[in-house]
Coordinates of C-alpha atoms and ligand atoms in Angstrom, one line a residue:
M1299 CA -6.8 21.7 -5.3
L1300 CA -7.4 17.8 -7.3
F1301 CA -5.7 19.7 -10.1
D1302 CA -2.9 21.2 -8.9
N1303 CA 0.7 21.0 -10.3
T1304 CA 2.6 20.1 -7.3
T1305 CA 5.1 18.4 -5.2
I1306 CA 3.6 15.3 -3.1
G1307 CA 5.9 13.1 -0.6
G1308 CA 9.3 14.5 -2.4
I1309 CA 7.7 13.7 -5.8
N1310 CA 6.7 16.2 -8.5
T1311 CA 3.1 15.7 -10.1
I1312 CA 0.4 16.8 -12.2
C1313 CA -2.5 16.3 -9.9
R1314 CA -3.1 15.0 -6.3
I1315 CA -4.7 11.6 -7.5
V1316 CA -2.3 8.7 -6.8
R1317 CA -3.3 5.1 -8.0
S1318 CA -3.2 3.3 -4.9
A1319 CA -0.9 0.2 -4.7
T1320 CA -3.1 -2.7 -6.7
F1321 CA -2.0 -6.2 -6.8
E1322 CA -2.4 -6.9 -10.8
G1323 CA -1.2 -10.5 -10.9
R1324 CA 1.0 -9.9 -13.9
A1325 CA 4.2 -10.9 -13.5
D1326 CA 5.9 -13.9 -15.4
R1327 CA 7.0 -17.2 -13.5
N1328 CA 10.3 -15.4 -12.6
G1329 CA 8.3 -12.6 -10.7
Y1330 CA 9.5 -9.9 -13.7
P1331 CA 6.5 -7.8 -15.1
T1332 CA 4.7 -8.3 -18.2
E1333 CA 3.8 -6.4 -21.2
S1334 CA 0.7 -6.4 -19.9
L1335 CA 1.4 -4.6 -17.2
I1336 CA 3.5 -2.3 -18.5
Q1337 CA 0.6 -1.5 -20.7
M1338 CA -1.5 -1.2 -17.9
Y1339 CA 0.4 1.4 -16.4
E1340 CA 1.0 3.2 -19.5
T1341 CA -2.5 3.4 -20.1
L1342 CA -3.2 5.3 -16.6
V1343 CA -0.5 7.7 -17.3
D1344 CA -2.9 8.3 -20.6
G1345 CA -5.4 8.2 -18.2
G1346 CA -4.3 11.5 -16.0
V1347 CA -3.2 9.8 -13.1
G1348 CA -0.4 11.9 -11.0
I1349 CA 1.4 9.2 -9.7
I1350 CA 1.2 5.3 -9.9
I1351 CA 1.9 2.9 -6.9
T1352 CA 2.6 -0.6 -8.0
G1353 CA 1.0 -3.7 -6.2
M1354 CA 3.0 -5.3 -3.5
M1355 CA 6.4 -6.5 -4.6
A1356 CA 8.0 -9.5 -2.8
I1357 CA 10.9 -8.6 -1.4
S1358 CA 12.6 -11.2 0.7
P1359 CA 13.8 -14.8 -0.5
M1360 CA 12.8 -15.8 3.5
E1361 CA 9.3 -16.1 2.2
P1362 CA 7.0 -17.4 -0.3
H1363 CA 5.8 -15.2 -3.0
Q1364 CA 2.2 -15.0 -4.3
H1365 CA 1.2 -16.6 -7.7
C1366 CA 2.1 -13.7 -10.5
Q1367 CA 3.5 -11.3 -8.0
V1368 CA 6.1 -9.2 -9.1
C1369 CA 9.5 -10.0 -7.5
I1370 CA 12.6 -7.4 -6.1
D1371 CA 14.0 -10.1 -4.3
T1372 CA 17.2 -10.5 -6.2
D1373 CA 19.1 -8.3 -8.6
D1374 CA 18.0 -10.2 -11.3
C1375 CA 14.7 -8.1 -10.9
I1376 CA 16.6 -4.6 -11.7
A1377 CA 16.8 -5.2 -15.2
P1378 CA 13.1 -5.7 -16.4
L1379 CA 11.9 -3.2 -13.6
Q1380 CA 14.0 -0.7 -15.6
A1381 CA 12.5 -1.6 -18.9
L1382 CA 9.1 -0.8 -16.9
T1383 CA 10.1 2.6 -15.4
K1384 CA 11.2 3.6 -18.7
R1385 CA 8.5 3.0 -20.6
V1386 CA 6.1 4.8 -17.6
H1387 CA 8.9 8.1 -17.7
D1388 CA 8.7 7.8 -21.7
K1389 CA 4.9 8.4 -21.3
G1390 CA 5.5 11.4 -18.7
G1391 CA 4.6 9.3 -15.6
K1392 CA 5.6 9.3 -12.2
I1393 CA 5.8 5.5 -10.9
I1394 CA 6.8 4.4 -7.1
A1395 CA 7.5 0.5 -5.9
Q1396 CA 5.2 -0.9 -3.1
I1397 CA 7.6 -3.3 -1.2
V1398 CA 5.8 -6.0 1.4
I1399 CA 6.8 -8.3 3.6
M1400 CA 3.5 -10.5 4.0
G1401 CA 4.3 -12.6 6.8
S1402 CA 0.9 -14.9 7.8
A1403 CA -1.2 -12.6 5.4
I1404 CA -0.1 -14.1 2.6
L1405 CA -2.1 -16.3 0.0
V1406 CA 0.3 -19.4 0.0
P1407 CA 0.5 -20.7 -3.6
E1408 CA 0.2 -24.5 -3.8
G1409 CA 3.3 -26.5 -4.0
E1410 CA 4.9 -23.6 -1.6
N1411 CA 6.6 -24.9 1.1
R1412 CA 8.8 -21.9 2.6
I1413 CA 8.3 -21.0 6.0
I1414 CA 5.4 -18.3 6.7
V1415 CA 6.6 -15.8 9.1
S1416 CA 5.1 -14.1 12.1
P1417 CA 5.5 -11.9 15.0
S1418 CA 4.2 -14.6 17.8
G1419 CA 3.0 -17.4 15.7
I1420 CA -0.5 -16.8 16.1
P1421 CA -3.1 -18.1 13.5
E1422 CA -4.8 -15.8 11.2
M1423 CA -8.1 -15.3 13.2
N1424 CA -10.2 -15.3 9.8
A1425 CA -8.4 -17.3 7.2
G1426 CA -8.4 -20.8 8.5
S1427 CA -5.3 -22.1 10.6
K1428 CA -2.6 -21.3 8.7
E1429 CA 0.5 -22.5 10.5
S1430 CA 3.2 -19.6 11.2
H1431 CA 6.9 -19.4 12.4
A1432 CA 7.5 -16.8 15.2
L1433 CA 10.0 -14.7 13.9
T1434 CA 13.4 -14.9 15.8
I1435 CA 15.5 -11.6 16.5
K1436 CA 18.0 -12.6 13.8
E1437 CA 15.2 -13.2 11.5
I1438 CA 13.9 -10.1 12.2
E1439 CA 17.1 -8.5 11.3
K1440 CA 17.4 -10.1 8.3
L1441 CA 13.9 -9.3 7.2
I1442 CA 14.6 -5.6 7.7
E1443 CA 18.0 -6.1 5.6
D1444 CA 16.0 -7.4 2.9
A1445 CA 13.9 -4.3 2.7
A1446 CA 16.8 -2.3 2.8
K1447 CA 18.2 -4.1 -0.2
A1448 CA 15.1 -3.9 -1.9
A1449 CA 14.7 -0.1 -1.5
I1450 CA 18.5 0.2 -3.4
R1451 CA 16.9 -2.3 -6.3
V1452 CA 13.8 0.3 -6.4
K1453 CA 16.1 3.4 -6.8
K1454 CA 18.4 1.0 -9.5
A1455 CA 15.1 0.1 -11.1
G1456 CA 14.6 3.9 -11.7
F1457 CA 11.3 4.2 -9.6
D1458 CA 10.2 7.8 -8.4
G1459 CA 9.8 6.6 -5.0
V1460 CA 9.3 3.5 -2.5
Q1461 CA 6.5 2.8 -0.4
F1462 CA 6.8 0.3 2.6
H1463 CA 3.8 -1.6 3.1
G1464 CA 2.9 -0.9 6.7
A1465 CA -0.7 -1.6 6.5
H1466 CA -3.7 -4.6 6.3
G1467 CA -2.3 -7.0 8.5
Y1468 CA 0.9 -7.8 6.4
L1469 CA 3.9 -8.1 8.7
A1470 CA 4.8 -4.8 9.7
S1471 CA 1.1 -4.2 10.2
K1472 CA 1.0 -7.4 12.1
F1473 CA 3.6 -6.1 14.8
L1474 CA 1.8 -3.2 15.2
T1475 CA -1.2 -5.2 16.4
P1476 CA -1.4 -6.3 19.7
Y1477 CA -3.6 -9.6 19.0
Y1478 CA -0.9 -10.9 16.8
N1479 CA 2.1 -9.7 18.7
T1480 CA 2.5 -11.0 22.0
R1481 CA 6.4 -11.0 22.2
T1482 CA 7.8 -10.2 25.4
D1483 CA 11.3 -8.8 23.8
D1484 CA 12.0 -5.5 22.3
Y1485 CA 9.6 -6.1 19.1
G1486 CA 6.4 -6.5 21.5
G1487 CA 4.4 -5.3 24.7
T1488 CA 4.7 -1.3 24.6
L1489 CA 3.7 0.8 21.1
E1490 CA 7.2 1.6 20.9
N1491 CA 8.1 -1.9 21.1
R1492 CA 5.6 -2.9 18.4
A1493 CA 6.4 0.0 16.3
R1494 CA 10.0 -0.9 16.3
F1495 CA 10.0 -3.1 13.3
L1496 CA 8.2 -0.7 11.3
L1497 CA 10.1 2.1 12.3
F1498 CA 13.8 0.6 12.1
S1499 CA 12.8 -1.2 8.5
L1500 CA 12.1 2.4 7.6
R1501 CA 15.2 3.9 8.9
A1502 CA 17.3 1.1 7.0
I1503 CA 15.3 2.0 3.5
R1504 CA 16.5 5.4 4.2
Q1505 CA 19.9 4.8 5.3
A1506 CA 20.1 2.1 2.1
V1507 CA 18.5 4.9 -0.4
G1508 CA 20.2 8.2 0.8
P1509 CA 18.5 11.1 1.8
D1510 CA 16.8 12.5 -1.1
F1511 CA 14.8 9.2 -2.5
P1512 CA 11.7 9.6 -1.7
I1513 CA 10.3 7.1 1.0
W1514 CA 6.6 6.7 1.7
V1515 CA 4.2 4.4 3.8
K1516 CA 0.9 2.9 4.0
I1517 CA -0.4 2.4 7.3
N1518 CA -3.9 1.9 9.2
S1519 CA -5.7 5.0 10.8
S1520 CA -7.1 1.3 12.9
D1521 CA -7.1 -2.0 12.9
F1522 CA -10.8 -2.0 13.7
M1523 CA -11.0 -5.2 15.4
K1524 CA -13.4 -6.4 18.0
E1525 CA -10.3 -6.7 20.6
S1526 CA -6.8 -5.9 20.7
G1527 CA -6.4 -4.0 17.7
M1528 CA -4.3 -1.1 17.0
T1529 CA -6.1 1.9 17.6
F1530 CA -6.6 5.1 15.9
E1531 CA -4.6 7.2 19.2
E1532 CA -1.8 4.4 18.8
S1533 CA -1.6 4.6 14.9
K1534 CA -1.5 8.9 15.4
Q1535 CA 1.5 8.4 17.7
V1536 CA 3.2 5.9 15.4
I1537 CA 3.0 8.4 12.6
L1538 CA 4.3 11.1 14.8
W1539 CA 7.2 9.0 14.8
I1540 CA 7.3 8.2 11.5
S1541 CA 7.5 12.4 10.9
R1542 CA 10.4 12.2 12.5
I1543 CA 12.7 9.9 10.4
G1544 CA 12.9 11.6 7.5
I1545 CA 9.7 9.8 5.6
N1546 CA 8.3 11.7 3.2
A1547 CA 4.8 11.0 2.8
V1548 CA 2.1 8.6 4.5
E1549 CA -1.0 7.3 2.9
I1550 CA -3.8 6.3 5.6
S1551 CA -5.8 3.3 5.2
G1552 CA -7.1 0.4 7.8
G1553 CA -8.8 -2.9 8.7
N1554 CA -7.1 -6.1 8.2
T1555 CA -8.7 -9.3 7.3
S1556 CA -9.7 -9.6 11.2
S1557 CA -11.6 -6.8 11.2
L1558 CA -15.1 -6.5 12.0
P1559 CA -17.8 -6.6 9.8
R1560 CA -18.0 -4.4 6.9
Q1561 CA -14.5 -2.4 8.7
G1562 CA -11.7 -4.0 6.1
P1563 CA -9.6 -2.0 4.2
I1564 CA -11.4 -2.5 1.0
R1565 CA -15.1 -2.0 1.4
A1566 CA -18.6 -2.5 -0.2
I1567 CA -19.5 0.9 -0.1
R1568 CA -22.7 1.0 -1.9
R1569 CA -24.2 -1.2 0.6
T1570 CA -22.6 0.3 3.9
K1571 CA -23.3 3.9 2.2
E1572 CA -20.1 5.3 3.7
P1573 CA -17.6 6.6 1.1
M1574 CA -14.5 7.6 1.9
Y1575 CA -14.4 5.7 4.8
F1576 CA -11.2 6.7 6.3
S1577 CA -11.1 10.8 5.5
K1578 CA -11.9 11.8 9.0
Y1579 CA -8.8 10.1 10.2
A1580 CA -6.5 11.2 7.5
A1581 CA -8.0 15.2 8.2
D1582 CA -7.1 14.4 12.1
I1583 CA -3.7 13.6 11.3
S1584 CA -3.2 15.9 8.4
T1585 CA -3.8 18.7 10.8
L1586 CA -1.6 17.5 13.2
L1587 CA 0.9 17.0 11.2
K1588 CA 0.6 19.9 9.0
N1589 CA 3.9 20.9 7.4
K1590 CA 6.0 18.1 8.7
I1591 CA 4.9 15.5 6.3
D1592 CA 2.5 14.5 3.6
I1593 CA -0.5 13.0 4.5
G1594 CA -2.4 10.9 2.2
V1595 CA -5.6 8.7 2.3
V1596 CA -7.2 5.9 0.4
G1597 CA -10.4 4.1 0.8
G1598 CA -14.3 4.6 -1.2
F1599 CA -13.1 7.9 -3.1
R1600 CA -15.6 8.1 -5.8
S1601 CA -16.8 11.7 -6.6
A1602 CA -14.8 14.2 -7.6
T1603 CA -16.9 17.0 -6.1
D1604 CA -16.6 15.9 -2.7
M1605 CA -12.9 15.0 -3.3
E1606 CA -12.3 18.9 -4.1
Q1607 CA -14.4 19.6 -1.1
Y1608 CA -12.6 17.2 1.1
L1609 CA -9.2 18.7 0.1
K1610 CA -10.4 22.1 0.8
Q1611 CA -11.1 21.4 4.1
S1612 CA -8.2 19.5 5.6
P1613 CA -4.4 19.9 4.6
V1614 CA -4.6 16.1 3.2
A1615 CA -1.8 16.4 0.5
F1616 CA -2.8 13.5 -2.0
I1617 CA -6.4 11.1 -2.5
S1618 CA -5.4 7.7 -3.7
M1619 CA -8.1 5.3 -5.9
C1620 CA -7.8 1.9 -6.6
R1621 CA -11.1 0.3 -7.6
P1622 CA -12.2 3.4 -9.6
L1623 CA -9.3 3.5 -11.7
L1624 CA -9.4 -0.5 -12.4
R1625 CA -12.7 0.4 -13.4
Q1626 CA -12.1 3.8 -15.4
P1627 CA -8.3 4.1 -16.0
D1628 CA -9.2 7.3 -17.6
L1629 CA -11.3 8.8 -14.6
P1630 CA -9.0 11.5 -13.9
K1631 CA -8.8 12.8 -17.4
I1632 CA -12.5 12.8 -17.8
W1633 CA -12.7 15.0 -14.3
K1634 CA -10.3 17.2 -15.3
T1635 CA -12.1 18.2 -18.8
G1636 CA -15.1 19.3 -16.0
N1637 CA -17.2 16.2 -16.5
T1638 CA -17.6 15.2 -12.8
E1639 CA -19.9 12.2 -13.0
P1640 CA -18.8 10.2 -10.1
S1641 CA -16.8 6.7 -11.0
L1642 CA -18.6 4.1 -12.4
C1643 CA -17.3 1.4 -9.8
I1644 CA -19.6 -0.1 -8.0
S1645 CA -17.2 -1.3 -5.4
C1646 CA -18.4 -4.9 -5.3
S1647 CA -14.8 -5.8 -5.4
R1648 CA -15.0 -9.0 -7.7
C1649 CA -11.8 -7.6 -9.2
F1650 CA -9.7 -9.1 -6.5
G1651 CA -7.8 -12.2 -7.9
S1652 CA -4.4 -13.9 -8.3
E1653 CA -3.7 -13.3 -11.8
N1654 CA -5.0 -10.4 -14.6
V1655 CA -6.4 -8.6 -12.0
N1656 CA -9.3 -6.5 -14.0
C1657 CA -12.8 -4.9 -13.4
I1658 CA -15.3 -7.6 -14.2
F1659 CA -16.8 -5.0 -16.7
N1660 CA -13.9 -4.9 -18.7
K1661 CA -12.3 -8.0 -18.8
Q1662 CA -11.5 -9.4 -22.2
E1663 CA -12.1 -13.3 -22.2
Ligands
FMN1003 C1 -7.6 -6.0 -6.4 C2 -7.1 -5.3 -5.6 C3 -5.5 -5.2 -5.4 C4 -5.5 -4.8 -4.1 N1 -4.0 -4.8 -3.9 C5 -2.8 -3.8 -3.3 C6 -1.7 -4.1 -2.7 O1 -1.1 -4.8 -3.4 N2 -1.0 -3.1 -2.1 C7 -2.1 -2.5 -1.1 O2 -1.4 -2.0 -0.5 N3 -3.6 -2.8 -1.2 C8 -3.9 -3.0 -2.1 N4 -5.6 -2.9 -2.0 C9 -6.3 -2.4 -1.5 C10 -5.7 -0.6 -2.3 O3 -4.9 -0.1 -2.8 C11 -7.2 0.4 -1.4 O4 -6.4 0.9 -0.2 C12 -8.4 -0.4 -1.2 O5 -8.7 -1.0 -2.5 C13 -9.5 1.2 -0.7 O6 -9.6 1.8 -1.8 P1 -10.6 2.1 -3.0 O7 -11.5 2.2 -2.4 O8 -10.0 3.1 -3.8 O9 -10.6 0.3 -4.1 C14 -6.0 -3.8 -3.5 C15 -7.3 -3.6 -3.8 C16 -7.8 -4.4 -4.6 C17 -9.6 -4.2 -4.6
SF4_1004 S1 -15.1 -5.2 -10.4 FE1 -16.5 -4.0 -9.4 S2 -15.0 -3.3 -7.4 FE2 -13.7 -3.8 -8.9 S3 -13.4 -2.3 -10.4 FE3 -15.2 -3.4 -11.3 S4 -16.9 -2.3 -10.4 FE4 -15.2 -1.1 -9.0

């Protein structure tokens, strides 16, 4: 199962292991990929991963981008990214660009004075008092247009697909969260209204790239907040709507920086003793939407044996990993030889950073 030669979300792949989006902090001052980023992807391809999803790329000139973040917000970005996709394809790899509108979840670089945007101007619960501007309808429409334009650039740059980031408290996810979305217009209130930004963005992207280009989306199974978060029942409904608008794959994650303790997207699983922490949500959703859309899952997958077992029990199409592939970029290759030793990653999350992201055990200072 794990090493099936198959098609996932419109992309042919040598296995069901996907490198989930991982902010690498390896862009130059222009937001162009560095040689070090390209080599990181080449290493992952050599290591046997099926499909790579890039770290989140900034798409809109309206908002600041993060330090060392790859940008795809102007046509100038296309040529350097073409060089990147060529190198990945030359090695036989597949690569999807993750695009994001960060909103108030952004880590604002020093000296940056562009506006921070959000659905309703509500300050981040757990990240100090970051001021944000409640978007006007015109600005929302502009951001949706920016997402569509970025997707066209993704296609021109030669990526195998595009993933829209609808999870983890970034803007599209914030719209879904009642605590952060108190709007009273068409973009707030009912679930249908709160999902409008995400669905309109996805529709605009589909229209922009044409019917055949793979579009994926990452979404929360639940916000896992104490109150006024998006619930699992709501998430299921949103994914059902997504399945009806020609999207190829949904990657199930969960949580944000306002989640309850130990309920965020990137968990310390050695401490919580809860590996594969979104597996039951993805299993439920994939059963509900069997043959309608490919469902994948990310979060705490560390053992090939458990992953094989999980794939046998539920119609999930792919499993993504982030931290294990920072620790061991060749983990899929190791597993494919029959060595089922679990990942050496200890889930400490000390790889997280703004520049040259890497596992602490692999840092070359
Ligand atoms: C260093 C680091 C960077 C990340 N960057 C992104 C990102 O750019 N986009 C995204 O959707 N998720 C990002 N994530 C979350 C991962 O994709 C994944 O959802 C999470 O780490 C859980 O999977 P894991 O247990 O396999 O690490 C990041 C996680 C880490 C540790
Ligand atoms: S720093 Fe910790 S969590 Fe990150 S890859 Fe290394 S062992 Fe895993």
